[in-house]
PDB file of C-alpha atoms in Angstrom:
ATOM      1  CA  MET A 610      18.448   1.407  25.419  1.00 82.00           C
ATOM      2  CA  PRO A 611      16.228   3.493  23.302  1.00 88.00           C
ATOM      3  CA  THR A 612      12.847   1.628  22.493  1.00 92.00           C
ATOM      4  CA  PHE A 613      10.824   2.414  19.433  1.00 93.00           C
ATOM      5  CA  GLY A 614       7.088   2.027  19.190  1.00 94.00           C
ATOM      6  CA  PHE A 615       5.852   0.156  16.026  1.00 96.00           C
ATOM      7  CA  SER A 616       4.834   3.235  14.232  1.00 95.00           C
ATOM      8  CA  ALA A 617       8.331   5.329  15.229  1.00 93.00           C
ATOM      9  CA  TYR A 618      10.107   2.177  13.809  1.00 96.00           C
ATOM     10  CA  LEU A 619       8.232   2.208  10.491  1.00 96.00           C
ATOM     11  CA  LYS A 620       8.905   5.928   9.999  1.00 94.00           C
ATOM     12  CA  LEU A 621      12.816   5.119  10.751  1.00 94.00           C
ATOM     13  CA  LEU A 622      12.756   2.015   8.511  1.00 95.00           C
ATOM     14  CA  SER A 623      10.888   4.391   5.301  1.00 95.00           C
ATOM     15  CA  LEU A 624      13.508   7.329   5.594  1.00 93.00           C
ATOM     16  CA  ASN A 625      16.337   7.589   3.103  1.00 90.00           C
ATOM     17  CA  GLU A 626      19.688   7.295   4.481  1.00 89.00           C
ATOM     18  CA  LYS A 627      20.623  10.530   5.424  1.00 92.00           C
ATOM     19  CA  PRO A 628      17.610  11.685   7.342  1.00 92.00           C
ATOM     20  CA  ARG A 629      17.557   8.307   9.002  1.00 93.00           C
ATOM     21  CA  GLY A 630      20.977   8.813  10.441  1.00 93.00           C
ATOM     22  CA  THR A 631      19.876  12.317  11.811  1.00 92.00           C
ATOM     23  CA  ALA A 632      16.887  10.731  13.409  1.00 91.00           C
ATOM     24  CA  ILE A 633      19.212   8.183  15.108  1.00 92.00           C
ATOM     25  CA  ARG A 634      21.724  10.669  16.043  1.00 90.00           C
ATOM     26  CA  GLY A 635      18.679  12.233  17.894  1.00 87.00           C
ATOM     27  CA  ARG A 636      18.214   9.081  19.545  1.00 87.00           C
ATOM     28  CA  VAL A 637      21.793   8.623  20.797  1.00 87.00           C
ATOM     29  CA  ALA A 638      21.725  12.366  21.951  1.00 83.00           C
ATOM     30  CA  GLY A 639      18.819  11.551  24.171  1.00 75.00           C
ATOM     31  CA  GLY A 640      16.433  13.944  22.514  1.00 59.00           C
ATOM     32  CA  LYS A 641      13.123  14.107  23.924  1.00 55.00           C
ATOM     33  CA  GLY A 642      10.176  12.979  22.128  1.00 55.00           C
ATOM     34  CA  GLY A 643       7.664  15.209  20.375  1.00 60.00           C
ATOM     35  CA  TYR A 644       3.973  15.878  20.749  1.00 65.00           C
ATOM     36  CA  ASP A 645       1.881  12.762  19.954  1.00 75.00           C
ATOM     37  CA  PHE A 646       0.038  13.799  16.745  1.00 78.00           C
ATOM     38  CA  HIS A 647      -1.906  10.860  16.536  1.00 83.00           C
ATOM     39  CA  ARG A 648      -3.040  10.676  20.300  1.00 87.00           C
ATOM     40  CA  SER A 649      -6.798  11.610  19.965  1.00 92.00           C
ATOM     41  CA  MET A 650      -7.168   9.269  16.684  1.00 94.00           C
ATOM     42  CA  LYS A 651      -6.114   6.478  18.651  1.00 94.00           C
ATOM     43  CA  ARG A 652      -7.900   6.998  21.465  1.00 95.00           C
ATOM     44  CA  GLY A 653     -11.029   7.519  19.228  1.00 96.00           C
ATOM     45  CA  ALA A 654     -10.331   4.444  17.677  1.00 97.00           C
ATOM     46  CA  SER A 655     -10.273   2.558  20.871  1.00 96.00           C
ATOM     47  CA  ARG A 656     -13.454   3.901  22.106  1.00 96.00           C
ATOM     48  CA  PHE A 657     -15.358   3.081  18.755  1.00 97.00           C
ATOM     49  CA  LEU A 658     -13.913  -0.303  18.357  1.00 96.00           C
ATOM     50  CA  GLY A 659     -15.191  -0.797  21.651  1.00 95.00           C
ATOM     51  CA  GLU A 660     -18.576   0.566  21.321  1.00 95.00           C
ATOM     52  CA  GLU A 661     -17.963   3.166  23.836  1.00 96.00           C
ATOM     53  CA  ALA A 662     -19.548   5.819  21.910  1.00 95.00           C
ATOM     54  CA  SER A 663     -20.950   6.259  18.215  1.00 96.00           C
ATOM     55  CA  LEU A 664     -18.758   7.581  15.450  1.00 97.00           C
ATOM     56  CA  ASP A 665     -20.506  10.974  15.525  1.00 97.00           C
ATOM     57  CA  GLU A 666     -20.022  11.273  19.373  1.00 97.00           C
ATOM     58  CA  ILE A 667     -16.351  10.723  19.038  1.00 97.00           C
ATOM     59  CA  LEU A 668     -16.227  13.082  16.161  1.00 97.00           C
ATOM     60  CA  GLN A 669     -17.927  15.691  18.030  1.00 96.00           C
ATOM     61  CA  SER A 670     -15.309  15.170  20.719  1.00 95.00           C
ATOM     62  CA  LEU A 671     -12.735  15.858  18.474  1.00 94.00           C
ATOM     63  CA  THR A 672     -14.003  19.729  17.958  1.00 94.00           C
ATOM     64  CA  SER A 673     -11.820  20.026  21.212  1.00 93.00           C
ATOM     65  CA  ILE A 674      -8.643  19.659  19.237  1.00 90.00           C
ATOM     66  CA  LYS A 675      -7.157  23.329  18.859  1.00 91.00           C
ATOM     67  CA  ARG A 676      -4.698  22.282  15.921  1.00 91.00           C
ATOM     68  CA  ALA A 677      -6.724  22.317  12.722  1.00 93.00           C
ATOM     69  CA  PRO A 678      -4.334  19.625  10.943  1.00 91.00           C
ATOM     70  CA  GLU A 679      -4.304  17.371  13.915  1.00 92.00           C
ATOM     71  CA  ARG A 680      -8.453  17.907  13.924  1.00 93.00           C
ATOM     72  CA  SER A 681      -8.971  17.175  10.550  1.00 94.00           C
ATOM     73  CA  SER A 682      -6.324  14.119  10.431  1.00 94.00           C
ATOM     74  CA  ALA A 683      -8.321  12.306  13.259  1.00 95.00           C
ATOM     75  CA  SER A 684     -11.473  12.859  11.850  1.00 96.00           C
ATOM     76  CA  GLN A 685     -10.655  11.705   8.341  1.00 96.00           C
ATOM     77  CA  ALA A 686      -9.074   8.605   9.818  1.00 96.00           C
ATOM     78  CA  LEU A 687     -11.834   7.760  12.018  1.00 97.00           C
ATOM     79  CA  LYS A 688     -14.283   8.029   9.109  1.00 97.00           C
ATOM     80  CA  ARG A 689     -12.095   5.589   7.424  1.00 97.00           C
ATOM     81  CA  LEU A 690     -11.949   3.170  10.234  1.00 97.00           C
ATOM     82  CA  ALA A 691     -15.921   2.818  10.748  1.00 97.00           C
ATOM     83  CA  THR A 692     -15.455   2.575   6.873  1.00 97.00           C
ATOM     84  CA  TRP A 693     -13.265  -0.495   7.158  1.00 97.00           C
ATOM     85  CA  ARG A 694     -14.896  -1.908  10.144  1.00 97.00           C
ATOM     86  CA  ALA A 695     -18.241  -2.115   8.173  1.00 97.00           C
ATOM     87  CA  ALA A 696     -16.658  -4.088   5.609  1.00 97.00           C
ATOM     88  CA  ASN A 697     -14.840  -6.147   8.286  1.00 97.00           C
ATOM     89  CA  PRO A 698     -17.262  -7.003  11.099  1.00 96.00           C
ATOM     90  CA  GLY A 699     -15.148  -9.867  12.439  1.00 96.00           C
ATOM     91  CA  GLU A 700     -15.049 -10.472  16.139  1.00 97.00           C
ATOM     92  CA  LEU A 701     -12.735  -8.355  17.987  1.00 97.00           C
ATOM     93  CA  MET A 702     -10.243  -9.224  20.517  1.00 96.00           C
ATOM     94  CA  THR A 703      -7.251  -8.053  22.473  1.00 96.00           C
ATOM     95  CA  PHE A 704      -3.572  -8.950  22.488  1.00 97.00           C
ATOM     96  CA  LYS A 705      -0.667  -7.727  24.175  1.00 95.00           C
ATOM     97  CA  PRO A 706       2.341  -5.992  23.184  1.00 96.00           C
ATOM     98  CA  ALA A 707       5.270  -7.746  22.197  1.00 97.00           C
ATOM     99  CA  THR A 708       9.069  -6.234  22.338  1.00 97.00           C
ATOM    100  CA  TYR A 709      11.803  -7.000  20.221  1.00 98.00           C
ATOM    101  CA  ALA A 710      15.436  -6.437  21.382  1.00 97.00           C
ATOM    102  CA  HIS A 711      18.325  -6.253  18.727  1.00 97.00           C
ATOM    103  CA  ALA A 712      21.094  -8.579  19.390  1.00 96.00           C
ATOM    104  CA  SER A 713      23.520  -5.577  19.663  1.00 95.00           C
ATOM    105  CA  GLY A 714      21.787  -4.329  22.607  1.00 95.00           C
ATOM    106  CA  LEU A 715      21.503  -0.704  20.900  1.00 95.00           C
ATOM    107  CA  PHE A 716      17.422  -0.599  20.399  1.00 95.00           C
ATOM    108  CA  LYS A 717      14.195  -2.327  20.873  1.00 96.00           C
ATOM    109  CA  VAL A 718      11.108  -2.188  19.426  1.00 97.00           C
ATOM    110  CA  THR A 719       7.501  -2.694  20.677  1.00 97.00           C
ATOM    111  CA  PHE A 720       4.773  -3.755  18.932  1.00 98.00           C
ATOM    112  CA  THR A 721       1.526  -2.605  20.490  1.00 97.00           C
ATOM    113  CA  PRO A 722      -1.731  -3.918  18.757  1.00 97.00           C
ATOM    114  CA  ASP A 723      -4.354  -1.373  18.560  1.00 97.00           C
ATOM    115  CA  PHE A 724      -7.111  -4.111  18.259  1.00 97.00           C
ATOM    116  CA  GLY A 725      -7.535  -7.840  17.426  1.00 98.00           C
ATOM    117  CA  ILE A 726      -9.951  -9.054  15.058  1.00 98.00           C
ATOM    118  CA  ARG A 727     -10.977 -12.249  13.630  1.00 97.00           C
ATOM    119  CA  LEU A 728     -10.767 -12.529   9.983  1.00 96.00           C
ATOM    120  CA  GLY A 729     -12.370 -15.582   8.660  1.00 94.00           C
ATOM    121  CA  ARG A 730     -10.708 -18.290  11.206  1.00 95.00           C
ATOM    122  CA  THR A 731      -7.787 -16.145  11.771  1.00 97.00           C
ATOM    123  CA  SER A 732      -7.238 -14.096  15.079  1.00 97.00           C
ATOM    124  CA  THR A 733      -5.127 -10.846  13.791  1.00 98.00           C
ATOM    125  CA  ALA A 734      -3.295  -8.202  15.830  1.00 98.00           C
ATOM    126  CA  VAL A 735      -3.663  -5.220  14.179  1.00 98.00           C
ATOM    127  CA  HIS A 736      -1.409  -1.683  14.818  1.00 98.00           C
ATOM    128  CA  ILE A 737      -3.214   1.432  13.341  1.00 97.00           C
ATOM    129  CA  TRP A 738      -1.106   3.713  11.053  1.00 96.00           C
ATOM    130  CA  ASN A 739      -2.269   7.072   9.859  1.00 94.00           C
ATOM    131  CA  THR A 740       1.119   9.171   9.113  1.00 91.00           C
ATOM    132  CA  ALA A 741       1.238  11.162   5.854  1.00 87.00           C
ATOM    133  CA  GLN A 742       4.990  11.210   5.632  1.00 88.00           C
ATOM    134  CA  PRO A 743       7.328   9.250   5.155  1.00 89.00           C
ATOM    135  CA  ALA A 744       5.126   7.074   3.090  1.00 88.00           C
ATOM    136  CA  ILE A 745       5.085   3.359   3.756  1.00 91.00           C
ATOM    137  CA  ASN A 746       5.434   0.526   1.494  1.00 93.00           C
ATOM    138  CA  ALA A 747       4.650  -3.091   1.646  1.00 95.00           C
ATOM    139  CA  ARG A 748       8.559  -4.115   2.055  1.00 95.00           C
ATOM    140  CA  THR A 749       8.754  -1.657   5.175  1.00 96.00           C
ATOM    141  CA  VAL A 750       5.795  -2.817   6.851  1.00 97.00           C
ATOM    142  CA  TYR A 751       6.211  -6.623   6.554  1.00 98.00           C
ATOM    143  CA  SER A 752       9.699  -6.495   7.498  1.00 97.00           C
ATOM    144  CA  GLY A 753       8.518  -4.654  10.576  1.00 97.00           C
ATOM    145  CA  LEU A 754       5.997  -7.119  11.301  1.00 98.00           C
ATOM    146  CA  SER A 755       8.193 -10.052  10.736  1.00 97.00           C
ATOM    147  CA  LEU A 756      10.077  -9.208  13.966  1.00 97.00           C
ATOM    148  CA  PHE A 757       6.941  -9.892  16.245  1.00 97.00           C
ATOM    149  CA  PRO A 758       5.528 -13.695  15.780  1.00 95.00           C
ATOM    150  CA  GLU A 759       8.240 -15.593  17.775  1.00 94.00           C
ATOM    151  CA  LEU A 760       7.785 -13.350  20.753  1.00 96.00           C
ATOM    152  CA  TYR A 761       4.636 -14.447  21.501  1.00 94.00           C
ATOM    153  CA  ASP A 762       3.834 -17.312  23.801  1.00 89.00           C
ATOM    154  CA  GLU A 763       2.362 -20.112  21.761  1.00 80.00           C
ATOM    155  CA  GLY A 764      -1.152 -20.177  23.747  1.00 81.00           C
ATOM    156  CA  ASN A 765      -1.620 -16.163  23.537  1.00 84.00           C
ATOM    157  CA  ALA A 766      -0.282 -15.728  19.949  1.00 93.00           C
ATOM    158  CA  PRO A 767      -2.516 -14.571  17.086  1.00 97.00           C
ATOM    159  CA  ASP A 768      -2.392 -16.382  13.915  1.00 97.00           C
ATOM    160  CA  ASP A 769      -1.485 -13.379  12.089  1.00 98.00           C
ATOM    161  CA  PHE A 770      -0.386  -9.697  12.424  1.00 98.00           C
ATOM    162  CA  ALA A 771      -1.260  -6.606  10.330  1.00 98.00           C
ATOM    163  CA  LEU A 772      -0.893  -2.965   9.792  1.00 98.00           C
ATOM    164  CA  LEU A 773      -4.077  -1.107   8.947  1.00 98.00           C
ATOM    165  CA  SER A 774      -3.264   2.122   6.989  1.00 96.00           C
ATOM    166  CA  LEU A 775      -5.941   4.663   7.240  1.00 95.00           C
ATOM    167  CA  ARG A 776      -4.134   6.644   4.524  1.00 90.00           C
ATOM    168  CA  GLU A 777      -5.347   3.957   2.018  1.00 89.00           C
ATOM    169  CA  PRO A 778      -7.062   2.431   3.488  1.00 90.00           C
ATOM    170  CA  LYS A 779      -5.262  -0.828   3.271  1.00 95.00           C
ATOM    171  CA  LEU A 780      -4.664  -3.777   5.702  1.00 97.00           C
ATOM    172  CA  TYR A 781      -1.096  -5.197   5.262  1.00 98.00           C
ATOM    173  CA  ARG A 782      -1.015  -8.802   6.593  1.00 98.00           C
ATOM    174  CA  LEU A 783       2.195 -10.373   7.483  1.00 98.00           C
ATOM    175  CA  SER A 784       0.495 -13.930   5.861  1.00 97.00           C
ATOM    176  CA  GLU A 785       0.588 -12.021   2.527  1.00 96.00           C
ATOM    177  CA  ALA A 786       4.009 -10.855   3.175  1.00 96.00           C
ATOM    178  CA  GLY A 787       5.722 -13.303   0.706  1.00 94.00           C
ATOM    179  CA  ARG A 788       9.594 -12.995   0.026  1.00 92.00           C
ATOM    180  CA  TYR A 789       9.043  -9.823   2.169  1.00 94.00           C
ATOM    181  CA  ALA A 790       8.542 -11.816   5.374  1.00 92.00           C
ATOM    182  CA  SER A 791      12.133 -12.740   5.558  1.00 94.00           C
ATOM    183  CA  LEU A 792      13.472  -9.167   5.608  1.00 95.00           C
ATOM    184  CA  GLY A 793      13.026  -8.358   9.299  1.00 96.00           C
ATOM    185  CA  GLU A 794      16.659  -8.896  10.939  1.00 96.00           C
ATOM    186  CA  SER A 795      18.062  -7.438   7.592  1.00 96.00           C
ATOM    187  CA  ALA A 796      16.265  -4.240   8.188  1.00 96.00           C
ATOM    188  CA  ALA A 797      16.597  -4.050  12.195  1.00 97.00           C
ATOM    189  CA  GLU A 798      20.790  -4.884  11.352  1.00 96.00           C
ATOM    190  CA  ASN A 799      20.558  -1.631   9.105  1.00 95.00           C
ATOM    191  CA  VAL A 800      19.061   0.416  11.879  1.00 96.00           C
ATOM    192  CA  ALA A 801      21.608  -1.046  14.257  1.00 96.00           C
ATOM    193  CA  GLU A 802      24.367  -0.304  12.022  1.00 95.00           C
ATOM    194  CA  GLY A 803      23.261   3.500  12.277  1.00 94.00           C
ATOM    195  CA  PHE A 804      23.452   3.290  16.053  1.00 93.00           C
ATOM    196  CA  ARG A 805      27.063   2.258  15.875  1.00 94.00           C
ATOM    197  CA  LYS A 806      27.817   4.960  13.758  1.00 93.00           C
ATOM    198  CA  ALA A 807      25.955   7.607  15.537  1.00 92.00           C
ATOM    199  CA  ILE A 808      27.643   6.497  18.810  1.00 91.00           C
ATOM    200  CA  GLU A 809      31.282   6.608  16.863  1.00 90.00           C
ATOM    201  CA  ASP A 810      30.368   9.821  15.368  1.00 87.00           C
ATOM    202  CA  ALA A 811      29.781  10.999  19.176  1.00 83.00           C
ATOM    203  CA  GLY A 812      32.865   9.868  20.281  1.00 78.00           C
ATOM    204  CA  ARG A 813      30.814   7.422  22.719  1.00 50.00           C
ATOM    205  CA  LYS A 814      32.018   3.600  23.444  1.00 49.00           C
ATOM    206  CA  GLU A 815      29.810   1.109  22.209  1.00 48.00           C
ATOM    207  CA  ASP A 816      28.500  -0.507  25.372  1.00 51.00           C
ATOM    208  CA  PRO A 817      25.303  -2.111  25.573  1.00 49.00           C
ATOM    209  CA  ASP A 818      25.001  -1.529  29.232  1.00 50.00           C
ATOM    210  CA  GLN A 819      25.766   2.236  28.735  1.00 50.00           C
ATOM    211  CA  PRO A 820      22.464   3.689  29.189  1.00 46.00           C
ATOM    212  CA  ILE A 821      21.035   5.697  26.245  1.00 42.00           C
ATOM    213  CA  ALA A 822      17.976   7.598  27.144  1.00 39.00           C
ATOM    214  CA  PRO A 823      14.663   6.559  25.772  1.00 37.00           C
ATOM    215  CA  HIS A 824      12.729   8.438  23.332  1.00 36.00           C
ATOM    216  CA  GLY A 825       8.986   7.209  23.009  1.00 33.00           C
TER     217      GLY A 825
END
């Protein structure tokens, strides 16, 4: 069963119908994942938030990245993260990942918090986003986040879930989702329908027990 990381799932939800279908057919075909463009940024964010190194030290380490667009993107994102952190100095904490499995058995989505933070009295599990295209919107973010609160054990659950978009920068908190908080299952069903169609188009029998190569 294909398992999406949360950023990959948001990308899928953000695509129009035709490119989304193309992306899903690639998953069904068992295509391998591409290069992780944001790996260095995520590693730098972890070091910065964990106070393992200063921002200047981390930015200096990015000079070893050979690809200029990746180097520039990571540098800008980490500077924005530092600015956001200065304005939000709450206590940091950690939360474990949680995995949502669609009832059809066709795909899973794993939400991996990059960090946790106490905002006021609220403990919040935060996933970092720094993707330029496709553009995200509140409806997409909140529908994605809404899949996960019920998957945490009561004693270990964050009070809130959020996506920190370093492109804006903006913190999308599920607690502020309003009417969008109820759209998670319907959005997931649209993705499942895309998988059903891709399987039919490929002449494959829809069988939850039939292995489909994962794509990270």
